[in-house]
Amino acid sequence: MSIHRTALVTGGMGCLGEAIAKALHDAGHRVLLTHSPGKENVESWLASRAQSGYHFTAYPADVTNYDSCAACAELIRANGQDVDILVNNAGITRDATLRKLSPVDWNAVLRSNLDSVFNMSKPFCEGMVERGWGRIVNISSVNGSKGAFGQSNYSAAKAGIYGFTKSLALEVARKGVTVNAVSPGYLDSPMVLKVPKEVLESQVITQIPVGRLGQAWEIAALVAFICSEAAGFMTGANVAMNGGQHMY
């Protein structure tokens, strides 16, 4: 029998974030999302998803700022909700070779993709430990494992998630809380589709043994399993789902 819990997905209005939110909703959980402060059209976005049967609650949070994340956590608790499942999905890219990479873009990616995992996990992890149950899933990337040309900032941040995941998993394993990472490969998403079509077809898809881009719902299904009761013996893992592009 499944147990319905409260889940929070950062960056939940993006392509992968929305797919994860829907998968958790389908599993019967109450789903909360975060979005950047000042983001436009949040209410209309939520209303359109509600028309399809997906009822989400959204909270503003600057995931690069610890105080903003702590305030978000306090607001959620003030609304009578305890977060049992946290999916750290928010992230950005600012690609450039190291020769052209500015300190501003280095810091922006590290703060959004790595600092955010600490900023969101710390305010919620203690409550999970106190209640004796929790799931934290950190979304990394195939490029955190294998590297990528022009992505020293992104790859460094995504690789850093592995160390954080394993260390926190050790700290809370006996408290009923699991901490895992998921490393998607290249997905059929707006971020990937910004790559010129000829480059995508000749340099990306040709490197994927299954011969196609991944779908966000496929990653979301994996995340939903990791967040389930059935995955209680799984912690400190990094699960790759990249079509065979990088095997390790």
Short mmCIF file of N, CA, C and O in Angstrom, two decimals, residues 96-217:
data_model
loop_
_atom_site.label_atom_id
_atom_site.label_comp_id
_atom_site.label_asym_id
_atom_site.label_seq_id
_atom_site.Cartn_x
_atom_site.Cartn_y
_atom_site.Cartn_z
N ALA A 96 30.72 28.05 -21.80
CA ALA A 96 31.84 28.73 -22.45
C ALA A 96 33.10 27.93 -22.14
O ALA A 96 33.20 27.28 -21.10
N THR A 97 34.06 27.96 -23.07
CA THR A 97 35.35 27.35 -22.75
C THR A 97 35.98 28.13 -21.60
O THR A 97 35.64 29.30 -21.35
N LEU A 98 36.90 27.49 -20.90
CA LEU A 98 37.51 28.14 -19.75
C LEU A 98 38.17 29.47 -20.14
O LEU A 98 38.14 30.44 -19.39
N ARG A 99 38.74 29.52 -21.33
CA ARG A 99 39.40 30.74 -21.79
C ARG A 99 38.42 31.91 -21.86
O ARG A 99 38.79 33.05 -21.61
N LYS A 100 37.15 31.60 -22.17
CA LYS A 100 36.15 32.65 -22.31
C LYS A 100 35.20 32.75 -21.11
O LYS A 100 34.40 33.67 -21.04
N LEU A 101 35.31 31.81 -20.19
CA LEU A 101 34.37 31.76 -19.06
C LEU A 101 34.66 32.86 -18.06
O LEU A 101 35.78 32.97 -17.56
N SER A 102 33.65 33.65 -17.75
CA SER A 102 33.82 34.75 -16.80
C SER A 102 33.58 34.26 -15.38
O SER A 102 32.83 33.29 -15.16
N PRO A 103 34.18 34.92 -14.38
CA PRO A 103 33.89 34.58 -12.99
C PRO A 103 32.40 34.69 -12.67
O PRO A 103 31.88 33.92 -11.85
N VAL A 104 31.72 35.63 -13.31
CA VAL A 104 30.28 35.80 -13.07
C VAL A 104 29.52 34.54 -13.47
O VAL A 104 28.67 34.03 -12.72
N ASP A 105 29.84 33.99 -14.65
CA ASP A 105 29.13 32.80 -15.12
C ASP A 105 29.58 31.54 -14.37
O ASP A 105 28.79 30.61 -14.19
N TRP A 106 30.84 31.51 -13.95
CA TRP A 106 31.27 30.39 -13.10
C TRP A 106 30.46 30.40 -11.80
O TRP A 106 29.88 29.38 -11.41
N ASN A 107 30.42 31.52 -11.14
CA ASN A 107 29.72 31.60 -9.85
C ASN A 107 28.22 31.37 -9.99
O ASN A 107 27.60 30.73 -9.13
N ALA A 108 27.63 31.88 -11.06
CA ALA A 108 26.18 31.72 -11.24
C ALA A 108 25.80 30.25 -11.33
O ALA A 108 24.81 29.80 -10.72
N VAL A 109 26.59 29.48 -12.08
CA VAL A 109 26.28 28.06 -12.26
C VAL A 109 26.56 27.27 -10.97
O VAL A 109 25.77 26.41 -10.58
N LEU A 110 27.67 27.56 -10.31
CA LEU A 110 27.96 26.85 -9.05
C LEU A 110 26.90 27.16 -7.99
O LEU A 110 26.48 26.26 -7.25
N ARG A 111 26.46 28.39 -7.93
CA ARG A 111 25.46 28.75 -6.93
C ARG A 111 24.10 28.13 -7.25
O ARG A 111 23.41 27.64 -6.36
N SER A 112 23.72 28.14 -8.52
CA SER A 112 22.40 27.62 -8.90
C SER A 112 22.34 26.10 -8.87
O SER A 112 21.30 25.53 -8.52
N ASN A 113 23.42 25.45 -9.24
CA ASN A 113 23.40 24.00 -9.42
C ASN A 113 23.94 23.22 -8.23
O ASN A 113 23.54 22.07 -8.03
N LEU A 114 24.85 23.82 -7.46
CA LEU A 114 25.45 23.10 -6.33
C LEU A 114 25.09 23.71 -4.98
O LEU A 114 24.59 23.02 -4.09
N ASP A 115 25.32 25.02 -4.83
CA ASP A 115 24.96 25.66 -3.56
C ASP A 115 23.47 25.45 -3.25
O ASP A 115 23.09 25.29 -2.09
N SER A 116 22.65 25.42 -4.29
CA SER A 116 21.21 25.26 -4.10
C SER A 116 20.88 23.94 -3.42
O SER A 116 19.90 23.87 -2.65
N VAL A 117 21.66 22.91 -3.66
CA VAL A 117 21.40 21.61 -3.05
C VAL A 117 21.58 21.70 -1.53
O VAL A 117 20.77 21.16 -0.75
N PHE A 118 22.62 22.38 -1.10
CA PHE A 118 22.80 22.64 0.34
C PHE A 118 21.70 23.55 0.87
O PHE A 118 21.10 23.28 1.92
N ASN A 119 21.44 24.63 0.14
CA ASN A 119 20.49 25.64 0.62
C ASN A 119 19.10 25.07 0.84
O ASN A 119 18.38 25.50 1.76
N MET A 120 18.68 24.12 0.00
CA MET A 120 17.35 23.54 0.15
C MET A 120 17.34 22.32 1.07
O MET A 120 16.37 22.07 1.78
N SER A 121 18.41 21.54 1.05
CA SER A 121 18.43 20.32 1.87
C SER A 121 18.50 20.62 3.35
O SER A 121 17.82 19.96 4.16
N LYS A 122 19.29 21.60 3.73
CA LYS A 122 19.49 21.87 5.16
C LYS A 122 18.19 22.24 5.88
O LYS A 122 17.92 21.71 6.97
N PRO A 123 17.33 23.10 5.34
CA PRO A 123 16.12 23.46 6.08
C PRO A 123 15.10 22.33 6.20
O PRO A 123 14.22 22.39 7.07
N PHE A 124 15.18 21.31 5.35
CA PHE A 124 14.17 20.26 5.35
C PHE A 124 14.68 18.93 5.91
O PHE A 124 13.88 18.11 6.38
N CYS A 125 15.98 18.69 5.85
CA CYS A 125 16.53 17.39 6.25
C CYS A 125 16.27 17.10 7.73
O CYS A 125 15.92 15.97 8.10
N GLU A 126 16.43 18.08 8.59
CA GLU A 126 16.26 17.86 10.02
C GLU A 126 14.85 17.37 10.35
O GLU A 126 14.67 16.47 11.18
N GLY A 127 13.84 17.95 9.70
CA GLY A 127 12.48 17.51 9.93
C GLY A 127 12.27 16.07 9.50
O GLY A 127 11.55 15.30 10.17
N MET A 128 12.88 15.68 8.38
CA MET A 128 12.78 14.29 7.93
C MET A 128 13.39 13.35 8.98
O MET A 128 12.83 12.30 9.30
N VAL A 129 14.55 13.74 9.50
CA VAL A 129 15.22 12.92 10.51
C VAL A 129 14.35 12.79 11.76
O VAL A 129 14.19 11.69 12.32
N GLU A 130 13.76 13.88 12.19
CA GLU A 130 12.92 13.85 13.39
C GLU A 130 11.70 12.96 13.21
O GLU A 130 11.28 12.28 14.15
N ARG A 131 11.15 12.95 11.99
CA ARG A 131 9.96 12.13 11.73
C ARG A 131 10.31 10.69 11.35
O ARG A 131 9.43 9.83 11.26
N GLY A 132 11.61 10.43 11.11
CA GLY A 132 12.06 9.07 10.83
C GLY A 132 11.80 8.57 9.42
O GLY A 132 11.82 7.37 9.16
N TRP A 133 11.56 9.50 8.50
CA TRP A 133 11.35 9.10 7.10
C TRP A 133 11.63 10.29 6.19
O TRP A 133 11.22 11.42 6.47
N GLY A 134 12.31 10.04 5.09
CA GLY A 134 12.55 11.11 4.12
C GLY A 134 13.23 10.60 2.88
O GLY A 134 13.87 9.54 2.88
N ARG A 135 13.07 11.37 1.81
CA ARG A 135 13.73 11.08 0.54
C ARG A 135 14.27 12.39 -0.01
O ARG A 135 13.53 13.36 -0.17
N ILE A 136 15.56 12.41 -0.29
CA ILE A 136 16.18 13.54 -0.99
C ILE A 136 16.78 13.01 -2.28
O ILE A 136 17.56 12.05 -2.26
N VAL A 137 16.39 13.60 -3.39
CA VAL A 137 16.92 13.20 -4.70
C VAL A 137 17.54 14.43 -5.34
O VAL A 137 16.87 15.46 -5.52
N ASN A 138 18.81 14.33 -5.68
CA ASN A 138 19.54 15.45 -6.28
C ASN A 138 19.77 15.16 -7.77
O ASN A 138 20.34 14.13 -8.13
N ILE A 139 19.29 16.07 -8.61
CA ILE A 139 19.42 15.87 -10.05
C ILE A 139 20.79 16.37 -10.52
O ILE A 139 21.08 17.56 -10.49
N SER A 140 21.62 15.43 -10.94
CA SER A 140 22.94 15.75 -11.47
C SER A 140 22.88 15.69 -12.99
O SER A 140 21.90 16.13 -13.59
N SER A 141 23.89 15.12 -13.64
CA SER A 141 23.93 15.09 -15.10
C SER A 141 25.00 14.12 -15.57
O SER A 141 26.01 13.90 -14.88
N VAL A 142 24.79 13.58 -16.75
CA VAL A 142 25.82 12.76 -17.37
C VAL A 142 27.12 13.53 -17.48
O VAL A 142 28.22 12.95 -17.36
N ASN A 143 27.04 14.84 -17.66
CA ASN A 143 28.25 15.63 -17.83
C ASN A 143 28.98 15.87 -16.51
O ASN A 143 30.13 16.31 -16.51
N GLY A 144 28.33 15.57 -15.39
CA GLY A 144 29.04 15.58 -14.12
C GLY A 144 29.97 14.39 -14.00
O GLY A 144 30.94 14.42 -13.24
N SER A 145 29.68 13.33 -14.75
CA SER A 145 30.51 12.12 -14.72
C SER A 145 31.57 12.12 -15.80
O SER A 145 32.71 11.73 -15.56
N LYS A 146 31.20 12.55 -17.01
CA LYS A 146 32.15 12.42 -18.11
C LYS A 146 32.76 13.74 -18.55
O LYS A 146 33.71 13.76 -19.32
N GLY A 147 32.22 14.87 -18.06
CA GLY A 147 32.69 16.17 -18.53
C GLY A 147 32.09 16.51 -19.87
O GLY A 147 31.52 15.65 -20.55
N ALA A 148 32.21 17.78 -20.25
CA ALA A 148 31.71 18.22 -21.54
C ALA A 148 32.46 19.47 -21.97
O ALA A 148 32.75 20.35 -21.15
N PHE A 149 32.77 19.55 -23.24
CA PHE A 149 33.47 20.71 -23.79
C PHE A 149 32.65 21.97 -23.50
O PHE A 149 31.46 22.03 -23.79
N GLY A 150 33.29 22.97 -22.95
CA GLY A 150 32.63 24.25 -22.69
C GLY A 150 31.72 24.25 -21.48
O GLY A 150 30.94 25.18 -21.29
N GLN A 151 31.84 23.22 -20.63
CA GLN A 151 30.98 23.15 -19.45
C GLN A 151 31.77 22.87 -18.18
O GLN A 151 31.34 22.10 -17.31
N SER A 152 32.90 23.49 -18.01
CA SER A 152 33.68 23.25 -16.80
C SER A 152 32.91 23.67 -15.56
O SER A 152 32.99 23.02 -14.51
N ASN A 153 32.13 24.76 -15.67
CA ASN A 153 31.34 25.20 -14.52
C ASN A 153 30.20 24.23 -14.23
O ASN A 153 30.01 23.77 -13.09
N TYR A 154 29.45 23.86 -15.24
CA TYR A 154 28.30 22.96 -15.09
C TYR A 154 28.75 21.58 -14.64
O TYR A 154 28.18 20.99 -13.71
N SER A 155 29.80 21.05 -15.28
CA SER A 155 30.28 19.72 -14.93
C SER A 155 30.83 19.69 -13.51
O SER A 155 30.62 18.71 -12.78
N ALA A 156 31.52 20.75 -13.10
CA ALA A 156 32.04 20.81 -11.74
C ALA A 156 30.91 20.81 -10.72
O ALA A 156 30.97 20.13 -9.69
N ALA A 157 29.88 21.60 -11.00
CA ALA A 157 28.74 21.67 -10.07
C ALA A 157 28.02 20.34 -9.99
O ALA A 157 27.69 19.85 -8.89
N LYS A 158 27.78 19.71 -11.13
CA LYS A 158 27.05 18.44 -11.14
C LYS A 158 27.88 17.32 -10.53
O LYS A 158 27.33 16.40 -9.90
N ALA A 159 29.21 17.36 -10.69
CA ALA A 159 30.07 16.38 -10.05
C ALA A 159 30.08 16.59 -8.53
O ALA A 159 30.11 15.62 -7.76
N GLY A 160 30.03 17.83 -8.10
CA GLY A 160 30.00 18.12 -6.68
C GLY A 160 28.78 17.54 -5.99
O GLY A 160 28.82 17.19 -4.79
N ILE A 161 27.69 17.41 -6.73
CA ILE A 161 26.47 16.83 -6.17
C ILE A 161 26.71 15.40 -5.70
O ILE A 161 26.14 14.96 -4.69
N TYR A 162 27.60 14.67 -6.40
CA TYR A 162 27.85 13.28 -6.01
C TYR A 162 28.44 13.20 -4.60
O TYR A 162 28.00 12.40 -3.78
N GLY A 163 29.44 14.03 -4.34
CA GLY A 163 30.07 14.01 -3.01
C GLY A 163 29.11 14.42 -1.92
O GLY A 163 29.07 13.80 -0.84
N PHE A 164 28.31 15.44 -2.19
CA PHE A 164 27.30 15.88 -1.21
C PHE A 164 26.32 14.75 -0.93
O PHE A 164 25.99 14.45 0.22
N THR A 165 25.85 14.10 -1.99
CA THR A 165 24.85 13.04 -1.86
C THR A 165 25.37 11.90 -1.01
O THR A 165 24.69 11.43 -0.09
N LYS A 166 26.57 11.44 -1.28
CA LYS A 166 27.13 10.30 -0.56
C LYS A 166 27.38 10.65 0.91
O LYS A 166 27.12 9.83 1.81
N SER A 167 27.88 11.84 1.17
CA SER A 167 28.18 12.23 2.54
C SER A 167 26.91 12.38 3.37
O SER A 167 26.82 11.88 4.50
N LEU A 168 25.91 13.07 2.82
CA LEU A 168 24.66 13.24 3.56
C LEU A 168 23.96 11.90 3.74
O LEU A 168 23.37 11.64 4.80
N ALA A 169 24.05 11.03 2.74
CA ALA A 169 23.44 9.70 2.86
C ALA A 169 24.00 8.95 4.07
O ALA A 169 23.25 8.30 4.82
N LEU A 170 25.30 9.05 4.29
CA LEU A 170 25.92 8.39 5.44
C LEU A 170 25.42 8.98 6.76
O LEU A 170 25.22 8.26 7.74
N GLU A 171 25.21 10.28 6.78
CA GLU A 171 24.80 10.95 8.02
C GLU A 171 23.40 10.58 8.47
O GLU A 171 23.11 10.55 9.66
N VAL A 172 22.51 10.31 7.51
CA VAL A 172 21.09 10.15 7.87
C VAL A 172 20.54 8.75 7.58
O VAL A 172 19.35 8.51 7.76
N ALA A 173 21.41 7.83 7.18
CA ALA A 173 20.94 6.50 6.76
C ALA A 173 20.17 5.79 7.86
O ALA A 173 19.15 5.12 7.60
N ARG A 174 20.62 5.89 9.10
CA ARG A 174 19.96 5.19 10.20
C ARG A 174 18.73 5.93 10.72
O ARG A 174 18.09 5.48 11.67
N LYS A 175 18.43 7.07 10.12
CA LYS A 175 17.29 7.87 10.56
C LYS A 175 16.08 7.70 9.64
O LYS A 175 15.10 8.44 9.75
N GLY A 176 16.17 6.77 8.70
CA GLY A 176 15.04 6.55 7.79
C GLY A 176 15.00 7.48 6.60
O GLY A 176 14.00 7.54 5.89
N VAL A 177 16.09 8.22 6.39
CA VAL A 177 16.15 9.18 5.28
C VAL A 177 17.16 8.68 4.26
O VAL A 177 18.30 8.35 4.60
N THR A 178 16.76 8.62 2.99
CA THR A 178 17.68 8.24 1.93
C THR A 178 18.04 9.45 1.09
O THR A 178 17.23 10.37 0.94
N VAL A 179 19.25 9.44 0.57
CA VAL A 179 19.74 10.54 -0.26
C VAL A 179 20.41 9.93 -1.49
O VAL A 179 21.36 9.15 -1.37
N ASN A 180 19.89 10.26 -2.65
CA ASN A 180 20.40 9.69 -3.89
C ASN A 180 20.52 10.76 -4.97
O ASN A 180 19.90 11.82 -4.87
N ALA A 181 21.30 10.46 -5.98
CA ALA A 181 21.44 11.35 -7.13
C ALA A 181 20.95 10.63 -8.38
O ALA A 181 21.06 9.40 -8.48
N VAL A 182 20.43 11.39 -9.32
CA VAL A 182 20.05 10.88 -10.63
C VAL A 182 20.78 11.71 -11.67
O VAL A 182 20.78 12.94 -11.61
N SER A 183 21.40 11.03 -12.62
CA SER A 183 22.17 11.73 -13.66
C SER A 183 21.55 11.48 -15.03
O SER A 183 21.87 10.49 -15.70
N PRO A 184 20.68 12.38 -15.47
CA PRO A 184 20.09 12.22 -16.80
C PRO A 184 21.13 12.49 -17.89
O PRO A 184 22.09 13.25 -17.70
N GLY A 185 20.88 11.89 -19.04
CA GLY A 185 21.63 12.25 -20.23
C GLY A 185 20.92 13.37 -20.96
O GLY A 185 20.16 14.15 -20.35
N TYR A 186 21.13 13.47 -22.25
CA TYR A 186 20.53 14.55 -23.04
C TYR A 186 19.05 14.26 -23.27
O TYR A 186 18.68 13.20 -23.78
N LEU A 187 18.21 15.22 -22.89
CA LEU A 187 16.76 15.04 -22.97
C LEU A 187 16.16 15.88 -24.09
O LEU A 187 16.73 16.89 -24.51
N ASP A 188 15.00 15.47 -24.51
CA ASP A 188 14.22 16.24 -25.48
C ASP A 188 13.56 17.38 -24.73
O ASP A 188 12.38 17.34 -24.38
N SER A 189 14.35 18.40 -24.44
CA SER A 189 13.91 19.52 -23.60
C SER A 189 14.31 20.84 -24.25
O SER A 189 15.19 20.88 -25.12
N PRO A 190 13.68 21.94 -23.85
CA PRO A 190 14.04 23.24 -24.43
C PRO A 190 15.53 23.57 -24.30
O PRO A 190 16.11 24.15 -25.20
N MET A 191 16.15 23.17 -23.18
CA MET A 191 17.56 23.47 -22.99
C MET A 191 18.41 22.77 -24.05
O MET A 191 19.28 23.39 -24.69
N VAL A 192 18.15 21.50 -24.28
CA VAL A 192 18.93 20.73 -25.25
C VAL A 192 18.60 21.16 -26.68
O VAL A 192 19.48 21.24 -27.54
N LEU A 193 17.34 21.47 -26.91
CA LEU A 193 16.93 21.81 -28.27
C LEU A 193 17.42 23.20 -28.71
O LEU A 193 17.23 23.58 -29.86
N LYS A 194 18.07 23.92 -27.80
CA LYS A 194 18.73 25.17 -28.20
C LYS A 194 19.99 24.88 -29.01
O LYS A 194 20.49 25.76 -29.72
N VAL A 195 20.49 23.67 -28.90
CA VAL A 195 21.67 23.28 -29.70
C VAL A 195 21.25 23.21 -31.16
O VAL A 195 20.19 22.66 -31.48
N PRO A 196 22.04 23.77 -32.07
CA PRO A 196 21.69 23.71 -33.50
C PRO A 196 21.40 22.28 -33.94
O PRO A 196 22.09 21.34 -33.53
N LYS A 197 20.38 22.13 -34.78
CA LYS A 197 19.91 20.80 -35.17
C LYS A 197 21.03 19.95 -35.77
O LYS A 197 21.14 18.75 -35.45
N GLU A 198 21.87 20.55 -36.60
CA GLU A 198 22.92 19.77 -37.25
C GLU A 198 23.95 19.28 -36.23
O GLU A 198 24.48 18.18 -36.34
N VAL A 199 24.21 20.11 -35.21
CA VAL A 199 25.13 19.71 -34.14
C VAL A 199 24.50 18.60 -33.29
O VAL A 199 25.15 17.62 -32.93
N LEU A 200 23.22 18.78 -32.98
CA LEU A 200 22.50 17.79 -32.18
C LEU A 200 22.52 16.42 -32.85
O LEU A 200 22.78 15.40 -32.20
N GLU A 201 22.27 16.42 -34.15
CA GLU A 201 22.17 15.14 -34.86
C GLU A 201 23.53 14.51 -35.13
O GLU A 201 23.67 13.28 -35.07
N SER A 202 24.54 15.34 -35.38
CA SER A 202 25.84 14.79 -35.78
C SER A 202 26.79 14.56 -34.61
O SER A 202 27.66 13.68 -34.68
N GLN A 203 26.62 15.31 -33.51
CA GLN A 203 27.58 15.22 -32.42
C GLN A 203 26.99 14.75 -31.10
O GLN A 203 27.74 14.37 -30.20
N VAL A 204 25.69 14.78 -30.97
CA VAL A 204 25.08 14.37 -29.70
C VAL A 204 24.38 13.02 -29.86
O VAL A 204 24.74 12.04 -29.22
N ILE A 205 23.37 12.97 -30.72
CA ILE A 205 22.58 11.74 -30.84
C ILE A 205 23.43 10.58 -31.34
O ILE A 205 23.21 9.43 -30.94
N THR A 206 24.43 10.86 -32.16
CA THR A 206 25.29 9.78 -32.65
C THR A 206 26.10 9.14 -31.52
O THR A 206 26.60 8.02 -31.67
N GLN A 207 26.25 9.83 -30.40
CA GLN A 207 27.00 9.31 -29.26
C GLN A 207 26.10 8.55 -28.27
O GLN A 207 26.59 8.01 -27.28
N ILE A 208 24.80 8.51 -28.54
CA ILE A 208 23.86 7.84 -27.65
C ILE A 208 23.49 6.50 -28.26
O ILE A 208 22.82 6.45 -29.30
N PRO A 209 23.90 5.40 -27.66
CA PRO A 209 23.66 4.09 -28.27
C PRO A 209 22.21 3.78 -28.58
O PRO A 209 21.94 3.09 -29.58
N VAL A 210 21.26 4.26 -27.79
CA VAL A 210 19.86 3.96 -28.11
C VAL A 210 19.36 4.81 -29.27
O VAL A 210 18.26 4.58 -29.78
N GLY A 211 20.13 5.80 -29.69
CA GLY A 211 19.83 6.53 -30.92
C GLY A 211 18.79 7.61 -30.81
O GLY A 211 18.20 8.00 -31.83
N ARG A 212 18.55 8.14 -29.63
CA ARG A 212 17.56 9.20 -29.47
C ARG A 212 17.83 9.97 -28.20
O ARG A 212 18.62 9.56 -27.34
N LEU A 213 17.16 11.11 -28.07
CA LEU A 213 17.17 11.86 -26.83
C LEU A 213 16.25 11.20 -25.82
O LEU A 213 15.30 10.50 -26.18
N GLY A 214 16.52 11.43 -24.55
CA GLY A 214 15.65 10.92 -23.50
C GLY A 214 14.40 11.79 -23.37
O GLY A 214 14.35 12.92 -23.86
N GLN A 215 13.41 11.24 -22.69
CA GLN A 215 12.17 11.97 -22.42
C GLN A 215 12.11 12.30 -20.93
O GLN A 215 12.49 11.49 -20.08
N ALA A 216 11.61 13.49 -20.63
CA ALA A 216 11.56 13.93 -19.24
C ALA A 216 10.75 12.96 -18.38
O ALA A 216 11.09 12.70 -17.22
N TRP A 217 9.68 12.38 -18.94
CA TRP A 217 8.85 11.48 -18.14
C TRP A 217 9.60 10.21 -17.76
O TRP A 217 9.30 9.59 -16.73
#
